[in-house]
PDB file of C-alpha atoms in Angstrom:
ATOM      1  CA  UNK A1185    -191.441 -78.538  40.325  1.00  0.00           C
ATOM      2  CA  UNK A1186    -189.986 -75.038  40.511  1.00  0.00           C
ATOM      3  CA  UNK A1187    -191.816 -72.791  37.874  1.00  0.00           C
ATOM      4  CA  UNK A1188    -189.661 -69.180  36.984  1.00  0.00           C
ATOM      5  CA  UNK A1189    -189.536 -66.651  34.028  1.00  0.00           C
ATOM      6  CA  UNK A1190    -185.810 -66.614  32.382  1.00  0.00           C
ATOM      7  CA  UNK A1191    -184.743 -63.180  30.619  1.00  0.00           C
ATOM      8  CA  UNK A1192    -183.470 -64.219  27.228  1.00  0.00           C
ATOM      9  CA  UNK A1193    -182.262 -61.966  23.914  1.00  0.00           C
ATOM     10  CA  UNK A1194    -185.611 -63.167  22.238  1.00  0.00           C
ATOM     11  CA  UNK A1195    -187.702 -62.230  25.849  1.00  0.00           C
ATOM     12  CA  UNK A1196    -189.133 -63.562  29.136  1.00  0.00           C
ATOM     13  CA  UNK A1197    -189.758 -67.228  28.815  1.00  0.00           C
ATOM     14  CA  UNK A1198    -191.617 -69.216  31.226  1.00  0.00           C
ATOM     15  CA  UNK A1199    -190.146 -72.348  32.319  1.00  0.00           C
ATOM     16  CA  UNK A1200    -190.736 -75.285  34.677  1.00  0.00           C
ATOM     17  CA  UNK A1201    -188.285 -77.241  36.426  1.00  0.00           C
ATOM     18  CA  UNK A1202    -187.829 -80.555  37.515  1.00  0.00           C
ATOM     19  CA  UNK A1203    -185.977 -83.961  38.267  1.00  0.00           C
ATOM     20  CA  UNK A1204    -181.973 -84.379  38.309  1.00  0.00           C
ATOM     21  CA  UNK A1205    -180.017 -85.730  36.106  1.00  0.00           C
ATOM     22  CA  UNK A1206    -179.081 -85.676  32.367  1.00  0.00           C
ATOM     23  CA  UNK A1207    -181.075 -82.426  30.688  1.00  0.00           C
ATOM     24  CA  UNK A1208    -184.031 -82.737  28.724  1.00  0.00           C
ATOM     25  CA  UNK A1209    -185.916 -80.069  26.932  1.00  0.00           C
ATOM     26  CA  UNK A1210    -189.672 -81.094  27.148  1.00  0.00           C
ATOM     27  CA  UNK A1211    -191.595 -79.000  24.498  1.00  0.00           C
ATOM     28  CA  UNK A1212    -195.171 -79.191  25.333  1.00  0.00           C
ATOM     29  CA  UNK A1213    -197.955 -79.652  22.679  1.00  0.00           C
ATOM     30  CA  UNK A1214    -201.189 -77.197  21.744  1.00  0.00           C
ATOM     31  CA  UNK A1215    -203.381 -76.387  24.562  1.00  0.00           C
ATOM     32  CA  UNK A1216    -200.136 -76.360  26.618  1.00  0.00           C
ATOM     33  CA  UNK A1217    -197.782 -74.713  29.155  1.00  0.00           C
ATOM     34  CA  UNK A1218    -194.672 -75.583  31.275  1.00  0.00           C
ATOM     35  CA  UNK A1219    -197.625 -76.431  33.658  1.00  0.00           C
ATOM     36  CA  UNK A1220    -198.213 -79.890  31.977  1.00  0.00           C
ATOM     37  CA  UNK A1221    -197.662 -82.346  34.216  1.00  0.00           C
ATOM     38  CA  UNK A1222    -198.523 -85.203  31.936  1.00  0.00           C
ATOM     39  CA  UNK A1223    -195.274 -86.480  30.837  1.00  0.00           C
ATOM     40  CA  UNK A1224    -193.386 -84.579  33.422  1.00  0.00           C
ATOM     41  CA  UNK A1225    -193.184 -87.174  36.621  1.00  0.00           C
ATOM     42  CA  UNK A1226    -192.252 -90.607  34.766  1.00  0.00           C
ATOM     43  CA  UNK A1227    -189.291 -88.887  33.084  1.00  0.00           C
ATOM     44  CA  UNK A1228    -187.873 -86.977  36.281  1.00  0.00           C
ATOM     45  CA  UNK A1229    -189.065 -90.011  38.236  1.00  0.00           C
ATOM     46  CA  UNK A1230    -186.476 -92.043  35.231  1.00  0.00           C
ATOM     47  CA  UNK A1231    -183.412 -89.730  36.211  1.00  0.00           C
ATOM     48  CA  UNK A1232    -183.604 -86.633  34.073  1.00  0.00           C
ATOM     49  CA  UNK A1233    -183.388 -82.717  34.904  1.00  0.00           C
ATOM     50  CA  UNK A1234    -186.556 -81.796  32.686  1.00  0.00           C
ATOM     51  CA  UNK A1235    -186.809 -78.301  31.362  1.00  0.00           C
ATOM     52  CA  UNK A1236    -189.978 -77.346  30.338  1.00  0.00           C
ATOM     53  CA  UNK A1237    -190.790 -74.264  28.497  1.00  0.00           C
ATOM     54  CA  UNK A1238    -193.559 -72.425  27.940  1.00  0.00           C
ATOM     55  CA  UNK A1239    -193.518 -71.990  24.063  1.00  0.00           C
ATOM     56  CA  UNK A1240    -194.439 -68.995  22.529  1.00  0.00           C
ATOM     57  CA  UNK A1241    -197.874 -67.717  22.859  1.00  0.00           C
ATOM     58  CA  UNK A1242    -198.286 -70.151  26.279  1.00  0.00           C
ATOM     59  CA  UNK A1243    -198.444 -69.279  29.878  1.00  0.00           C
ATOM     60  CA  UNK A1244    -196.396 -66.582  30.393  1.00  0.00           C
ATOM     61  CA  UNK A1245    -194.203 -66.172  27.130  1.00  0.00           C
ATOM     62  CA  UNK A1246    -195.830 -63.674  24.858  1.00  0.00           C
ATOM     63  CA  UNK A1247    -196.142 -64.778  21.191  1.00  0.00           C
ATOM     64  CA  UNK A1248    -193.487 -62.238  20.152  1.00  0.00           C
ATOM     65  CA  UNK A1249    -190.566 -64.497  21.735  1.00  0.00           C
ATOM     66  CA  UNK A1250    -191.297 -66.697  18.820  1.00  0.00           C
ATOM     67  CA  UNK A1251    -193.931 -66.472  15.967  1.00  0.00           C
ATOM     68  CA  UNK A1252    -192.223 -69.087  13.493  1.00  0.00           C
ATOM     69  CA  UNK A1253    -191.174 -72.223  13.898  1.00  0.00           C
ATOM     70  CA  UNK A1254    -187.675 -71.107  13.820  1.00  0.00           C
ATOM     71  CA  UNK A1255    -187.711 -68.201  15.879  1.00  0.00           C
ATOM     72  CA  UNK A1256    -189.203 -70.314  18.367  1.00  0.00           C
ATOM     73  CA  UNK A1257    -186.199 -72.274  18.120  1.00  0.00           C
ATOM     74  CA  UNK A1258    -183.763 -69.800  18.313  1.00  0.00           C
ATOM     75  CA  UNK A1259    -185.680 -68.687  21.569  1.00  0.00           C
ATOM     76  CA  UNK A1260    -185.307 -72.333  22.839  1.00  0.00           C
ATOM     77  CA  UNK A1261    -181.573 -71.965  22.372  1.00  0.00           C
ATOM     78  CA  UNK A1262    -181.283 -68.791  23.960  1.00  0.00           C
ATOM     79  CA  UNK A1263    -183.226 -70.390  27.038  1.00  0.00           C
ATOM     80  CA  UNK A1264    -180.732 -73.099  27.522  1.00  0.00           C
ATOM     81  CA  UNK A1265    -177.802 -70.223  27.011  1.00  0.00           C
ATOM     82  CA  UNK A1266    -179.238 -68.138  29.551  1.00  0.00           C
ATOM     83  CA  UNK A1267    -179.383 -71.380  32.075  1.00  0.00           C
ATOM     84  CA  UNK A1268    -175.994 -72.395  31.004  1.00  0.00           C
ATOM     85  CA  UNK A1269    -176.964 -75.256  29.273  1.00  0.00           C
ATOM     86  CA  UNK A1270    -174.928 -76.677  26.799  1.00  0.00           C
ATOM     87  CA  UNK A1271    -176.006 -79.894  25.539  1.00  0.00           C
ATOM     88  CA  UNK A1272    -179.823 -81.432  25.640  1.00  0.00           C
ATOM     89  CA  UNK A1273    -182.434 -84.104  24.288  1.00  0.00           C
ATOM     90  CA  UNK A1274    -185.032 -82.498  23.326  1.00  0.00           C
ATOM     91  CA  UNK A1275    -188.649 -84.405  23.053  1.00  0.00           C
ATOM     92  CA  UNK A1276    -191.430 -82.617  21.800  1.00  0.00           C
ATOM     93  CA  UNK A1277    -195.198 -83.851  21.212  1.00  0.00           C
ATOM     94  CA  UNK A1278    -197.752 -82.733  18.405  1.00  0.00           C
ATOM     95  CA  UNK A1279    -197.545 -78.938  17.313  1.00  0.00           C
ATOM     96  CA  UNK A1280    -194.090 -78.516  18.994  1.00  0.00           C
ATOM     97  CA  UNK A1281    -193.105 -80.845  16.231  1.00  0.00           C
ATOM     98  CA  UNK A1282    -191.553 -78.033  14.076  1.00  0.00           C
ATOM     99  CA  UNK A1283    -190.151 -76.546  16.896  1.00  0.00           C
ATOM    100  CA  UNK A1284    -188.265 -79.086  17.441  1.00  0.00           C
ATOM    101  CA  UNK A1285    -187.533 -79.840  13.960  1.00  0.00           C
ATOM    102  CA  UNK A1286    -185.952 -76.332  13.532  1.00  0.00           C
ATOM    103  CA  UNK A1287    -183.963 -76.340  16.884  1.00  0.00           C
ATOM    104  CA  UNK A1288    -182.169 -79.818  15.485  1.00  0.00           C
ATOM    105  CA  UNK A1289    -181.700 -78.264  12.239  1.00  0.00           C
ATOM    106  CA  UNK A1290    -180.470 -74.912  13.293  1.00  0.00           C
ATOM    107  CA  UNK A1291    -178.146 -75.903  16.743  1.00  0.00           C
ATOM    108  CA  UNK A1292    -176.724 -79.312  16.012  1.00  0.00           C
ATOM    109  CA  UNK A1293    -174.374 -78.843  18.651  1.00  0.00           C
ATOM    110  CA  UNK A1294    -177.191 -78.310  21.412  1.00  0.00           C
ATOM    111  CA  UNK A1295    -178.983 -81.158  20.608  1.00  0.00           C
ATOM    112  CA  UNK A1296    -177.629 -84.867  21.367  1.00  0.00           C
ATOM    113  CA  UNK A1297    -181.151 -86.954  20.697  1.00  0.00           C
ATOM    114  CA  UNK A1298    -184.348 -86.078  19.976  1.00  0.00           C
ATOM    115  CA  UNK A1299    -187.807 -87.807  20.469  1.00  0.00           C
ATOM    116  CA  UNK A1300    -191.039 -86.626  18.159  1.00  0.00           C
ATOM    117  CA  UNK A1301    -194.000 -87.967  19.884  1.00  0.00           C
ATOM    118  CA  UNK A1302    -197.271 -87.185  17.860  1.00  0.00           C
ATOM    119  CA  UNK A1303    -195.800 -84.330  16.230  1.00  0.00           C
ATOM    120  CA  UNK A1304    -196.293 -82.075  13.569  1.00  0.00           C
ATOM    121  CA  UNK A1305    -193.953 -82.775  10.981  1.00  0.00           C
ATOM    122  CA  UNK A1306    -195.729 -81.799   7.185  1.00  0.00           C
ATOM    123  CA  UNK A1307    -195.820 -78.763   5.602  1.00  0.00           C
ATOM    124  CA  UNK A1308    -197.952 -76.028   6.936  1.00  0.00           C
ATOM    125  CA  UNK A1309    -199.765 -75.725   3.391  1.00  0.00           C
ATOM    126  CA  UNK A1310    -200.464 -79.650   3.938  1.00  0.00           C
ATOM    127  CA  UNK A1311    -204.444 -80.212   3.973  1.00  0.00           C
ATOM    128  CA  UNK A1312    -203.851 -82.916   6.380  1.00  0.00           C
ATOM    129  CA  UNK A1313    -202.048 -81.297   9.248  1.00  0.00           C
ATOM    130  CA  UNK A1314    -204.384 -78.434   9.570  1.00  0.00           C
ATOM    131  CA  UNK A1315    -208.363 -79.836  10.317  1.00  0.00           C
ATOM    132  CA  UNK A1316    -210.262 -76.551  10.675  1.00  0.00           C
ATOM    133  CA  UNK A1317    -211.831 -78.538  13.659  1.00  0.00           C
ATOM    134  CA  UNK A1318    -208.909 -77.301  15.537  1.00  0.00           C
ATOM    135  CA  UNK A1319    -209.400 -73.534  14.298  1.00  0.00           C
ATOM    136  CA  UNK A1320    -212.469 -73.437  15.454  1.00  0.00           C
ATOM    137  CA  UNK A1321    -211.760 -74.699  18.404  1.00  0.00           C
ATOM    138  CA  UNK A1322    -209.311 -72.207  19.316  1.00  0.00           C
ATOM    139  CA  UNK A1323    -211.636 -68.687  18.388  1.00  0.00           C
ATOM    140  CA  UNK A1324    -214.581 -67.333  20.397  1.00  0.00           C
ATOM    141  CA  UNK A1325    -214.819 -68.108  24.285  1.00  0.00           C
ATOM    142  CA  UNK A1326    -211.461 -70.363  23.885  1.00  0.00           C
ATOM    143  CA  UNK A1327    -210.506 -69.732  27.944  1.00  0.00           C
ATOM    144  CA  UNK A1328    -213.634 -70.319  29.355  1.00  0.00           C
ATOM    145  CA  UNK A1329    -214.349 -73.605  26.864  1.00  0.00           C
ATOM    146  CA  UNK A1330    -210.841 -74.824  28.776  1.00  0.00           C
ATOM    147  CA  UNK A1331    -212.536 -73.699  31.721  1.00  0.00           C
ATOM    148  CA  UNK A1332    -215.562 -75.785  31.667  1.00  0.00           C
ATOM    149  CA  UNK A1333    -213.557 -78.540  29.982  1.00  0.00           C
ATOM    150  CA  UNK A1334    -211.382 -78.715  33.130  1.00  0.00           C
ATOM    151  CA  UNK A1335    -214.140 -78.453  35.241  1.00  0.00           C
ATOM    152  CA  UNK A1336    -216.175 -82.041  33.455  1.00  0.00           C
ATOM    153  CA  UNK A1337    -212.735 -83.708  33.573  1.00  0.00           C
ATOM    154  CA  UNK A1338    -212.747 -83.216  37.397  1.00  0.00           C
ATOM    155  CA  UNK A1339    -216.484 -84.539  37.547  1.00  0.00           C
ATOM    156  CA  UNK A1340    -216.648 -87.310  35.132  1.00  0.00           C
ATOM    157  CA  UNK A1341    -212.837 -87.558  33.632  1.00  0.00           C
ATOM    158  CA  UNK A1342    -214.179 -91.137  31.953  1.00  0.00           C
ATOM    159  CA  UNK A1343    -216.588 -89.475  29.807  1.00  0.00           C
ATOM    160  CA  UNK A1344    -213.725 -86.765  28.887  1.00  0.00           C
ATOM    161  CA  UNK A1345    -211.371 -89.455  27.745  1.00  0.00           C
ATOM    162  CA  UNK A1346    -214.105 -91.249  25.578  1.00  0.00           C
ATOM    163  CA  UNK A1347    -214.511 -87.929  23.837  1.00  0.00           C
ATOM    164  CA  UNK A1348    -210.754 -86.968  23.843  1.00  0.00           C
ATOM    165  CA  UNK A1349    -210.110 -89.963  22.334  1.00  0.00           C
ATOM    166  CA  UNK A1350    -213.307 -90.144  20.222  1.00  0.00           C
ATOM    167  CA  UNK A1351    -212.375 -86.785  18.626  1.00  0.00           C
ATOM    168  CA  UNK A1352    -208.477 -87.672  18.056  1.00  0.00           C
ATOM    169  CA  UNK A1353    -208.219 -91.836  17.431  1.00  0.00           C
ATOM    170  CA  UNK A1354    -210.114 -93.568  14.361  1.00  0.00           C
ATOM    171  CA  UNK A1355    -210.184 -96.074  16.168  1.00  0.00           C
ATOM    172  CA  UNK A1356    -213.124 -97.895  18.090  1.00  0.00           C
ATOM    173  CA  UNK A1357    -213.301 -96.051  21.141  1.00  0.00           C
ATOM    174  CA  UNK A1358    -216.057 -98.374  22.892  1.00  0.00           C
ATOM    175  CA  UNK A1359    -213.151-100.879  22.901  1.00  0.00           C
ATOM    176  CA  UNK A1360    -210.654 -98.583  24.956  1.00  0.00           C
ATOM    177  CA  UNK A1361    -213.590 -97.241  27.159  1.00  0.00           C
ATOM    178  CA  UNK A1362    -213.603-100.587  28.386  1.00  0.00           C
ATOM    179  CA  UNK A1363    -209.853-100.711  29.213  1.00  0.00           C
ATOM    180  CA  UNK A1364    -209.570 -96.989  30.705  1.00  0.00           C
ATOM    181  CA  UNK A1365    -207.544 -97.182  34.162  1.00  0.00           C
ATOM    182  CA  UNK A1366    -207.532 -95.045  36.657  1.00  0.00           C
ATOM    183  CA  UNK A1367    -204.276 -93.723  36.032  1.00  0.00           C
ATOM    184  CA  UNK A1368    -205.637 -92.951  32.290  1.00  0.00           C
ATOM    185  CA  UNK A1369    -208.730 -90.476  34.159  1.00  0.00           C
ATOM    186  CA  UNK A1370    -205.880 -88.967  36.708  1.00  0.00           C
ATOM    187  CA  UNK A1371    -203.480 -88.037  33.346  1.00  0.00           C
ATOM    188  CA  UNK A1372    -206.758 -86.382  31.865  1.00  0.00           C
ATOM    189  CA  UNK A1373    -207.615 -84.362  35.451  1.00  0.00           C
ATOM    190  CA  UNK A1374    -204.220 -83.350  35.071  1.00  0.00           C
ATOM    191  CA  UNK A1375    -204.197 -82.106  31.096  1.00  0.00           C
ATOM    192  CA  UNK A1376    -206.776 -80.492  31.596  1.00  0.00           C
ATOM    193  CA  UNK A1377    -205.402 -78.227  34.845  1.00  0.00           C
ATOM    194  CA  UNK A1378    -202.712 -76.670  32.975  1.00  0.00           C
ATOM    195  CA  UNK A1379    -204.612 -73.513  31.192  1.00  0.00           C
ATOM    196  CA  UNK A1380    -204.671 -72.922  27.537  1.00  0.00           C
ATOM    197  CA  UNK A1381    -203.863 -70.242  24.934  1.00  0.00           C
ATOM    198  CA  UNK A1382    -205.948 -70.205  21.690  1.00  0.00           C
ATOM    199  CA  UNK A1383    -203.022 -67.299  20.552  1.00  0.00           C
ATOM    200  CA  UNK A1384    -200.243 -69.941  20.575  1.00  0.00           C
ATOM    201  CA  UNK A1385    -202.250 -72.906  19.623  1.00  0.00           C
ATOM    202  CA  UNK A1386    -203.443 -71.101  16.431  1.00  0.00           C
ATOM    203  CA  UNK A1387    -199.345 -69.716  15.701  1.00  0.00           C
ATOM    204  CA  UNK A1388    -198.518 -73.089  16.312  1.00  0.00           C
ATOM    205  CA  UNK A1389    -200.630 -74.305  13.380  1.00  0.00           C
ATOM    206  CA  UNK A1390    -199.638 -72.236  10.537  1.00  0.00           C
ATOM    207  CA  UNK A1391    -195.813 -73.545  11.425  1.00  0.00           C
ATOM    208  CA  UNK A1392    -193.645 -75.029   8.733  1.00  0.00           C
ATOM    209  CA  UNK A1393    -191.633 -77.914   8.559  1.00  0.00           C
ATOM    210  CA  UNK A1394    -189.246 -77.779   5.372  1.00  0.00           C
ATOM    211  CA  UNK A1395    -188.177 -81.417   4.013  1.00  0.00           C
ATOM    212  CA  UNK A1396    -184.574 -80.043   4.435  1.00  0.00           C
ATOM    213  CA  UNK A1397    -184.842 -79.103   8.276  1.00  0.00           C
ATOM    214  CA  UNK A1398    -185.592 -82.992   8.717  1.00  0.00           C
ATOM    215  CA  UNK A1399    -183.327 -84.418   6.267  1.00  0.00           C
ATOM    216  CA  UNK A1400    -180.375 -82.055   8.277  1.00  0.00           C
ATOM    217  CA  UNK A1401    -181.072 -83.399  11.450  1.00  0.00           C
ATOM    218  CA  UNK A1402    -178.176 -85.738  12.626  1.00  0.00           C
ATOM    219  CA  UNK A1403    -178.622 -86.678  15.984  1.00  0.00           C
ATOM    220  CA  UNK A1404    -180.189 -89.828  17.147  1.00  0.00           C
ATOM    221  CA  UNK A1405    -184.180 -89.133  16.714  1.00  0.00           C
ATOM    222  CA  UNK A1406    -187.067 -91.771  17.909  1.00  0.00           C
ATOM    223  CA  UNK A1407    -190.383 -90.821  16.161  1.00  0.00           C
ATOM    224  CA  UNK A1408    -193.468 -92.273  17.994  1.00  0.00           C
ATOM    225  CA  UNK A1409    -196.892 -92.165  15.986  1.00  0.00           C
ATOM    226  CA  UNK A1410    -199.975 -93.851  16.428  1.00  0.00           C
ATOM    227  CA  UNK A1411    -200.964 -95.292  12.963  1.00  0.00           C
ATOM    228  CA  UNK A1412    -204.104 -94.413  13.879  1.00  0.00           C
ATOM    229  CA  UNK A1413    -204.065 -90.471  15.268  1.00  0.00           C
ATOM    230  CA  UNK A1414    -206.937 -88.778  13.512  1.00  0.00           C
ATOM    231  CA  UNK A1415    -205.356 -85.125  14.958  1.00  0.00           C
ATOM    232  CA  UNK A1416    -201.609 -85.767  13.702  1.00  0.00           C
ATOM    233  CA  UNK A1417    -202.171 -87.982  10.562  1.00  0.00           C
ATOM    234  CA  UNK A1418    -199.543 -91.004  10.634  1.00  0.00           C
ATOM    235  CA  UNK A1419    -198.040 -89.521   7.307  1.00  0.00           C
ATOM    236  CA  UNK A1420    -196.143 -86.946   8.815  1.00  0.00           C
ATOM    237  CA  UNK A1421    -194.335 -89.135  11.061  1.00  0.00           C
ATOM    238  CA  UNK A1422    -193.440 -91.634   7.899  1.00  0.00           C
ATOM    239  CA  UNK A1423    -192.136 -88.721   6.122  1.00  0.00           C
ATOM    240  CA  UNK A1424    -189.751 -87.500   9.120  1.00  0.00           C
ATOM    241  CA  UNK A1425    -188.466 -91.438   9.249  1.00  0.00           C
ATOM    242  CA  UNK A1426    -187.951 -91.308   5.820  1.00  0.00           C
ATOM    243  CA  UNK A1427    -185.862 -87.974   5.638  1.00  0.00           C
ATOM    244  CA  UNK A1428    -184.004 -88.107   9.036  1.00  0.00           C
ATOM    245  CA  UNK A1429    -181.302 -90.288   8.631  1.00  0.00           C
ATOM    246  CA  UNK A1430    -180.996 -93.251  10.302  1.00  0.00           C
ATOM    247  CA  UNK A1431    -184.558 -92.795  12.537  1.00  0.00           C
ATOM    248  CA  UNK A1432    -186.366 -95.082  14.595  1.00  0.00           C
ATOM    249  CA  UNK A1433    -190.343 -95.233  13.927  1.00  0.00           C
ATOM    250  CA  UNK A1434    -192.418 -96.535  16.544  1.00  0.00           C
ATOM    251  CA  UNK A1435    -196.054 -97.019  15.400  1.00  0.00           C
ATOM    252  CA  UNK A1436    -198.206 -98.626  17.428  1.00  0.00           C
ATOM    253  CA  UNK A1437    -201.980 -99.419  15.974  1.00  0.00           C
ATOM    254  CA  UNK A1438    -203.784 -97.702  17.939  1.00  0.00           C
ATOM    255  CA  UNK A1439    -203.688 -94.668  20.682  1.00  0.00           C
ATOM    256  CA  UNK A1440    -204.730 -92.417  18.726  1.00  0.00           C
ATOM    257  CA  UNK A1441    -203.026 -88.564  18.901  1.00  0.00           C
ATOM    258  CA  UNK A1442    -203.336 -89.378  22.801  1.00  0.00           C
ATOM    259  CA  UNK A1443    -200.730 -91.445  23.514  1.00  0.00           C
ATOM    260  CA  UNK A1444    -200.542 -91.005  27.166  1.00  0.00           C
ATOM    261  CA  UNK A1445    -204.289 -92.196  27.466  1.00  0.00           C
ATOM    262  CA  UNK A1446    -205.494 -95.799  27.128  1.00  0.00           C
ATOM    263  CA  UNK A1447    -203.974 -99.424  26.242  1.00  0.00           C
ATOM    264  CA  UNK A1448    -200.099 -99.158  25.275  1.00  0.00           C
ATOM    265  CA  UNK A1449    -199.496 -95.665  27.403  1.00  0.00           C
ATOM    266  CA  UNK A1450    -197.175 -97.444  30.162  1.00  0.00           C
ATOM    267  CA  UNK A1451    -195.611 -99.191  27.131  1.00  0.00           C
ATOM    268  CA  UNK A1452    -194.619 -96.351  25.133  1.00  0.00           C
ATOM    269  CA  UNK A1453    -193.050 -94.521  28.442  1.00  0.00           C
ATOM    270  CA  UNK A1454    -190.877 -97.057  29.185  1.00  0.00           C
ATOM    271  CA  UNK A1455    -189.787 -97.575  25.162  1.00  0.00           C
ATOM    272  CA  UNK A1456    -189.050 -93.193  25.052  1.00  0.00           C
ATOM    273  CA  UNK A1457    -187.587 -93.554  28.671  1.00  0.00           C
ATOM    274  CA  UNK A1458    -184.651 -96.977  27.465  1.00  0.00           C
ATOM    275  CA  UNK A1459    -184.360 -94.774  24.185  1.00  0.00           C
ATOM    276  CA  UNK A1460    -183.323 -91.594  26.241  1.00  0.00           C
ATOM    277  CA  UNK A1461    -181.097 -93.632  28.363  1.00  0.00           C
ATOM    278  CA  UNK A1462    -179.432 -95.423  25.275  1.00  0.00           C
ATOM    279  CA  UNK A1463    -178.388 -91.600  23.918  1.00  0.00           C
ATOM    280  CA  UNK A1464    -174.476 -91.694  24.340  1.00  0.00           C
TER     281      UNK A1464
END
């Protein structure tokens, strides 16, 4: 993975690199950075040249590339300009969600698929998309709660994943304790390795997603959601199927906003990586 800073008209963006192949834009979700190796491998591993941004207010891109949801966007687009990309799939996961959203919307001729995994996709005045849990986890001693969080999912990454998933799933998380593989503890070492930004994590949250944006969007779009993500409620992913025209909704039962943890993760992969390969 080659990790470099592009100079673009909105600023310096931080990007990752990886994999060969047809170009996807990977938008990372909150607590994020082009760091994130959690979805990174299986998709350069499936044949795709991954571009991975730092969004706005991660890593190294200051929050000024891209306070809104669709300056963010335009940023994105400048990004692939400045690498001379013309054409992309774009899959973005939780509060990259209206990111995404907006860079569909707004550069139609950029954009030839798009995959929402757990994402964001309600208003920002919605008082389901915005649990003050996650405010409050983002103020005070944010970089050195990361810190320690890193440090616990080094030394006992079961007990992190219990809790992860505890705190995001409504679901019974004794029952997926039980089923937790190896591979599940090694995603959470690596999710939590990446570094964190409680300055784009909270910009992230007060983004909007306008019921036009989704109903404009008119490239082929896969929307995964667990039914039962207590971070993302399932409602915003039902109400991007119902405006983006002719959608796909995967929804497994459980998961949780997690998807890459647990039961089902290997599963869902493979069904994003056959969708991405089905894009004409």
């Amino acid at each position: 993975m080659r990790i470099a800073v592009a100079d673009t008209a909105a600023g310096p963006i931080e990007y990752a690199e990886e994999g060969s192949g047809r170009v996807v834009l990977f938008l990372h979700g909150d607590c994020g950075s082009c760091r994130e190796r959690i979805v990174h491998p299986p998709l350069a591993n499936a044949g795709f040249r991954l571009i991975v941004p730092s969004r706005p207010g991660h890593g190294r891109t200051p929050l000024s590339v891209g306070r809104t949801a669709v300056d963010a966007a335009d940023a994105m687009a400048g990004l692939l300009a400045t690498l001379r990309i013309t054409r992309t799939i774009v899959v973005a996961v939780s509060s990259a969600g209206p990111t995404a959203v907006a860079l569909a919307a707004r550069h139609p001729d950029l954009i030839s698929g798009l995959v929402l995994e757990s994402a964001v996709a309600r208003p920002a005045s919605s008082p389901w998309g915005r649990p003050s849990s996650h405010r409050r986890f983002h103020t005070g001693c944010h970089r050195l709660r990361w810190k320690l969080l890193g440090l616990a999912a080094h030394l006992v990454p079961r007990l992190v994943a219990v809790r992860m998933l505890a705190v995001t799933s409504l679901h019974d998380t004794l029952d997926i304790r039980a089923r937790l593989k190896r591979s599940d503890l090694q995603a959470v070492r690596r999710y939590f390795s990446g570094g964190s930004s409680a300055a784009g994590s909270l910009a992230d949250w007060g983004h909007d997603v306008p019921e036009a944006d989704l109903a404009a969007i008119r490239v082929p779009t896969l929307i995964v959601h667990s039914r039962d993500d207590r971070s993302v409620p399932f409602a915003g992913a039902e109400r991007a199927h119902a405006l983006i025209p002719g959608s796909q909704l995967v929804a497994p039962a459980t998961g949780g906003h997690f998807l890459w943890i647990g039961p089902g993760a290997e599963e869902i992969t493979q069904r994003v990586i056959a969708f991405l390969k089905s894009l004409p």
